[in-house]
Amino acid sequence: MVSRHDTTAVDIIDGQTTADNTVARQADKWSRYGDDRLREECGVFGVFDHADASALTALGLHALQHRGQEAAGIATCDGTQFHLERRMGLVGDNFNKQTVIDRLKGRSAIGHNRYSTTGDTILRNVQPLFADLDTGGFAVAHNGNLTNALTLRRELVSSGAICQSTSDTEVILHLLSRSKKRRIVERFVDAIRQIEGAYALVGLTDDMLIGARDPVGIRPLVIGRLDNAYVLASETCALDIVGAEFIREVDNGEVVAITKDGIESHRPFPKRPAQPCIFEYIYFARPDSIINGRSVYDVRKQFGVQLAAESPADVDVVVPIPDSGVPAAIGYAQHSGIPFELGIIRNHYVGRTFIEPEQQIRALGVKLKHSANAGVIRGKRILLIDDSVVRGTTSKKIVQLMYEAGAKEVHMRIACPPITHSDYYGIDTPSKEDLLAANLDNEGMREFMGATSLAFLSINGVYRGVGETGRDSLRPQFTDHCFTGEYPTPLTDQNGTEAPRQLSLLAEVL
Ligand code: SF4
């Protein structure tokens, strides 16, 4: 018989291989050099009752690496002990060693890929986070961002809480520890009733795997089955890599508690239609994932079809900006009948080691990642297709690259509307003054990029691409506020309460 209190014994292994810092810094550096994208923040994964729980979790996180490259962590429980390994850097660089997997004992596990929007890139912010509660140990991992975490943290600290990280997610552990409910799942419900914002959560106790989605359903979470085990993951591509069968999505506002008796579903919030983040379709999710029954790849092709219908162009060839512009460019070419060609070749090894000299690399800029396929470009009127534009810096450099390769005209078509508002739900968006479309009209953006013509897909075009007849302006079917400015939840922390310059006095040196 395992007495509850024995289960709080935990060993935490935090570490970094030599390359970690370099990878993190490189990732940051290259984003400056050529990757003008919104950045999704984090992927989560969980397994309940499987002999290879930790190895499966490492595989699942690997499949979700596109949701966060800064750091990763896995927590397991073997019924008497929790085991936690957290590392800076990529999953494949840290969880590919048998010794690490062997240390992560137990038949249940949760894991997390991190891309920081809240909390510095420091080890103690790497998830899963763990706490000893009087009900036993509890590990939690979170995709999304809480819009009242600062306010809650302030209240918690002023009433004696001691925070171990600067992550918004930690408030959930404090709220859990203060709940007066008896069962852990009831305490969990108590805690999430007090948080706002976007969250897909996985939690682990010594005998339960918990999954939850915020009442709006902004961030995705799915349930799978692998033999007798249950799997939770941010995307279906993570179910595919471990061979798990897709069961269903966790509904918006639902908490699932998975135990030896199966799945227990709780719905602690008033029922409301889901409004998932539309950008998961536009850019974040992997093309081979299925969201809400729709293939992400097919939806992106449909964005291209809608774009061709809305904004035709008299050109010789359609050229995608790889990789995320490819499906929409195929859709555009198929609908318009204009030939599709890979006029830009992407170097997939940009993240790997690259030594200074700084200035020379800075001058290379976008060429480190993209090069012109001159045979396709020279003397042609080309149409570039990209999935989105944030600051416009990459678009400008790629238009220049096309002219240098001999293009006669360079037209741009963007498979989503102009991004005019920042995100508070777990996406790393620049502030408004850095968003190109928040500061320039279409003609201004065309001039900035140096393009012959420029057009964005309309918001209704995006909704038609996802299979709707159009956007329901009274009750939008999706969260789309980076285009519309209509935020689906209160933004408590943004309402006048000045975010403290430094959340913690402990400066951690990596
Ligand atoms: S602003 Fe809204 S729609 Fe845009 S990425 Fe964020 S959650 Fe998604």
PDB file of N, CA, C and O and ligand atoms in Angstrom, residues 38 218-219 276-280 284 421-425 427 429 479-483 487-488, ligand 1:
ATOM      1  N   LEU A  38       4.616  34.942 -35.898  1.00  0.00           N
ATOM      2  CA  LEU A  38       4.090  34.808 -34.544  1.00  0.00           C
ATOM      3  C   LEU A  38       4.643  33.496 -34.027  1.00  0.00           C
ATOM      4  O   LEU A  38       4.834  32.556 -34.794  1.00  0.00           O
ATOM      5  N   ILE A 218      -9.472  28.135 -26.555  1.00  0.00           N
ATOM      6  CA  ILE A 218      -8.522  28.850 -27.425  1.00  0.00           C
ATOM      7  C   ILE A 218      -7.382  27.940 -27.870  1.00  0.00           C
ATOM      8  O   ILE A 218      -7.056  27.862 -29.061  1.00  0.00           O
ATOM      9  N   ARG A 219      -6.782  27.212 -26.955  1.00  0.00           N
ATOM     10  CA  ARG A 219      -5.676  26.310 -27.288  1.00  0.00           C
ATOM     11  C   ARG A 219      -6.166  24.869 -27.389  1.00  0.00           C
ATOM     12  O   ARG A 219      -7.079  24.460 -26.677  1.00  0.00           O
ATOM     13  N   PRO A 276     -12.099  28.424 -30.908  1.00  0.00           N
ATOM     14  CA  PRO A 276     -10.662  28.115 -30.931  1.00  0.00           C
ATOM     15  C   PRO A 276      -9.857  29.167 -31.699  1.00  0.00           C
ATOM     16  O   PRO A 276     -10.400  29.889 -32.540  1.00  0.00           O
ATOM     17  N   CYS A 277      -8.559  29.225 -31.428  1.00  0.00           N
ATOM     18  CA  CYS A 277      -7.675  30.214 -32.068  1.00  0.00           C
ATOM     19  C   CYS A 277      -7.546  29.884 -33.561  1.00  0.00           C
ATOM     20  O   CYS A 277      -7.086  28.802 -33.931  1.00  0.00           O
ATOM     21  N   ILE A 278      -7.926  30.836 -34.406  1.00  0.00           N
ATOM     22  CA  ILE A 278      -7.917  30.602 -35.858  1.00  0.00           C
ATOM     23  C   ILE A 278      -6.479  30.446 -36.375  1.00  0.00           C
ATOM     24  O   ILE A 278      -6.237  29.802 -37.396  1.00  0.00           O
ATOM     25  N   PHE A 279      -5.511  30.976 -35.603  1.00  0.00           N
ATOM     26  CA  PHE A 279      -4.122  30.951 -36.080  1.00  0.00           C
ATOM     27  C   PHE A 279      -3.512  29.550 -36.025  1.00  0.00           C
ATOM     28  O   PHE A 279      -2.494  29.279 -36.645  1.00  0.00           O
ATOM     29  N   GLU A 280      -4.176  28.659 -35.237  1.00  0.00           N
ATOM     30  CA  GLU A 280      -3.701  27.273 -35.257  1.00  0.00           C
ATOM     31  C   GLU A 280      -3.808  26.743 -36.688  1.00  0.00           C
ATOM     32  O   GLU A 280      -2.929  26.070 -37.180  1.00  0.00           O
ATOM     33  N   PHE A 284       0.195  27.844 -36.682  1.00  0.00           N
ATOM     34  CA  PHE A 284       0.803  27.155 -35.546  1.00  0.00           C
ATOM     35  C   PHE A 284       0.818  25.632 -35.678  1.00  0.00           C
ATOM     36  O   PHE A 284       1.838  24.989 -35.470  1.00  0.00           O
ATOM     37  N   HIS A 421      -3.321  43.523 -34.041  1.00  0.00           N
ATOM     38  CA  HIS A 421      -3.434  43.554 -32.576  1.00  0.00           C
ATOM     39  C   HIS A 421      -2.534  42.498 -31.956  1.00  0.00           C
ATOM     40  O   HIS A 421      -2.338  41.428 -32.533  1.00  0.00           O
ATOM     41  N   SER A 422      -2.001  42.810 -30.764  1.00  0.00           N
ATOM     42  CA  SER A 422      -1.133  41.852 -30.070  1.00  0.00           C
ATOM     43  C   SER A 422      -1.963  40.757 -29.418  1.00  0.00           C
ATOM     44  O   SER A 422      -3.160  40.912 -29.213  1.00  0.00           O
ATOM     45  N   ASP A 423      -1.283  39.674 -29.092  1.00  0.00           N
ATOM     46  CA  ASP A 423      -1.944  38.533 -28.464  1.00  0.00           C
ATOM     47  C   ASP A 423      -1.620  38.500 -26.981  1.00  0.00           C
ATOM     48  O   ASP A 423      -0.553  38.910 -26.577  1.00  0.00           O
ATOM     49  N   TYR A 424      -2.587  38.025 -26.160  1.00  0.00           N
ATOM     50  CA  TYR A 424      -2.318  37.838 -24.727  1.00  0.00           C
ATOM     51  C   TYR A 424      -2.612  36.404 -24.322  1.00  0.00           C
ATOM     52  O   TYR A 424      -2.791  36.107 -23.143  1.00  0.00           O
ATOM     53  N   TYR A 425      -2.711  35.530 -25.281  1.00  0.00           N
ATOM     54  CA  TYR A 425      -3.134  34.157 -25.000  1.00  0.00           C
ATOM     55  C   TYR A 425      -2.061  33.142 -25.323  1.00  0.00           C
ATOM     56  O   TYR A 425      -2.341  32.026 -25.758  1.00  0.00           O
ATOM     57  N   ILE A 427       0.785  33.693 -27.332  1.00  0.00           N
ATOM     58  CA  ILE A 427       1.503  33.815 -28.593  1.00  0.00           C
ATOM     59  C   ILE A 427       2.475  34.972 -28.484  1.00  0.00           C
ATOM     60  O   ILE A 427       2.105  36.051 -28.039  1.00  0.00           O
ATOM     61  N   THR A 429       3.718  37.828 -29.716  1.00  0.00           N
ATOM     62  CA  THR A 429       3.520  38.818 -30.779  1.00  0.00           C
ATOM     63  C   THR A 429       4.260  40.086 -30.384  1.00  0.00           C
ATOM     64  O   THR A 429       4.277  40.438 -29.211  1.00  0.00           O
ATOM     65  N   THR A 479     -11.588  32.464 -32.260  1.00  0.00           N
ATOM     66  CA  THR A 479     -10.854  33.576 -31.650  1.00  0.00           C
ATOM     67  C   THR A 479      -9.974  34.138 -32.758  1.00  0.00           C
ATOM     68  O   THR A 479      -9.224  33.399 -33.388  1.00  0.00           O
ATOM     69  N   ASP A 480     -10.123  35.445 -33.020  1.00  0.00           N
ATOM     70  CA  ASP A 480      -9.415  36.034 -34.182  1.00  0.00           C
ATOM     71  C   ASP A 480      -8.955  37.469 -33.903  1.00  0.00           C
ATOM     72  O   ASP A 480      -8.846  38.284 -34.794  1.00  0.00           O
ATOM     73  N   HIS A 481      -8.703  37.762 -32.632  1.00  0.00           N
ATOM     74  CA  HIS A 481      -8.508  39.167 -32.259  1.00  0.00           C
ATOM     75  C   HIS A 481      -7.204  39.760 -32.756  1.00  0.00           C
ATOM     76  O   HIS A 481      -7.079  40.971 -32.734  1.00  0.00           O
ATOM     77  N   CYS A 482      -6.227  38.968 -33.252  1.00  0.00           N
ATOM     78  CA  CYS A 482      -5.031  39.615 -33.792  1.00  0.00           C
ATOM     79  C   CYS A 482      -5.401  40.330 -35.104  1.00  0.00           C
ATOM     80  O   CYS A 482      -4.681  41.186 -35.576  1.00  0.00           O
ATOM     81  N   PHE A 483      -6.585  39.979 -35.668  1.00  0.00           N
ATOM     82  CA  PHE A 483      -7.078  40.665 -36.866  1.00  0.00           C
ATOM     83  C   PHE A 483      -8.193  41.648 -36.526  1.00  0.00           C
ATOM     84  O   PHE A 483      -8.374  42.657 -37.212  1.00  0.00           O
ATOM     85  N   TYR A 487     -11.197  40.655 -28.108  1.00  0.00           N
ATOM     86  CA  TYR A 487     -10.630  39.660 -27.196  1.00  0.00           C
ATOM     87  C   TYR A 487     -11.756  38.877 -26.521  1.00  0.00           C
ATOM     88  O   TYR A 487     -12.682  39.474 -25.982  1.00  0.00           O
ATOM     89  N   PRO A 488     -11.693  37.537 -26.531  1.00  0.00           N
ATOM     90  CA  PRO A 488     -12.817  36.728 -26.023  1.00  0.00           C
ATOM     91  C   PRO A 488     -12.895  36.620 -24.506  1.00  0.00           C
ATOM     92  O   PRO A 488     -13.862  36.080 -23.979  1.00  0.00           O
TER      93      PRO A 488
HETATM   94  S1  SF4 B   1      -4.433  36.758 -31.147  1.00  0.00           S
HETATM   95 FE1  SF4 B   1      -6.083  35.260 -30.939  1.00  0.00          FE
HETATM   96  S2  SF4 B   1      -6.357  34.470 -32.963  1.00  0.00           S
HETATM   97 FE2  SF4 B   1      -4.408  35.483 -32.916  1.00  0.00          FE
HETATM   98  S3  SF4 B   1      -2.976  33.945 -32.371  1.00  0.00           S
HETATM   99 FE3  SF4 B   1      -3.611  34.823 -30.499  1.00  0.00          FE
HETATM  100  S4  SF4 B   1      -5.261  33.578 -29.733  1.00  0.00           S
HETATM  101 FE4  SF4 B   1      -4.959  33.135 -31.883  1.00  0.00          FE
END
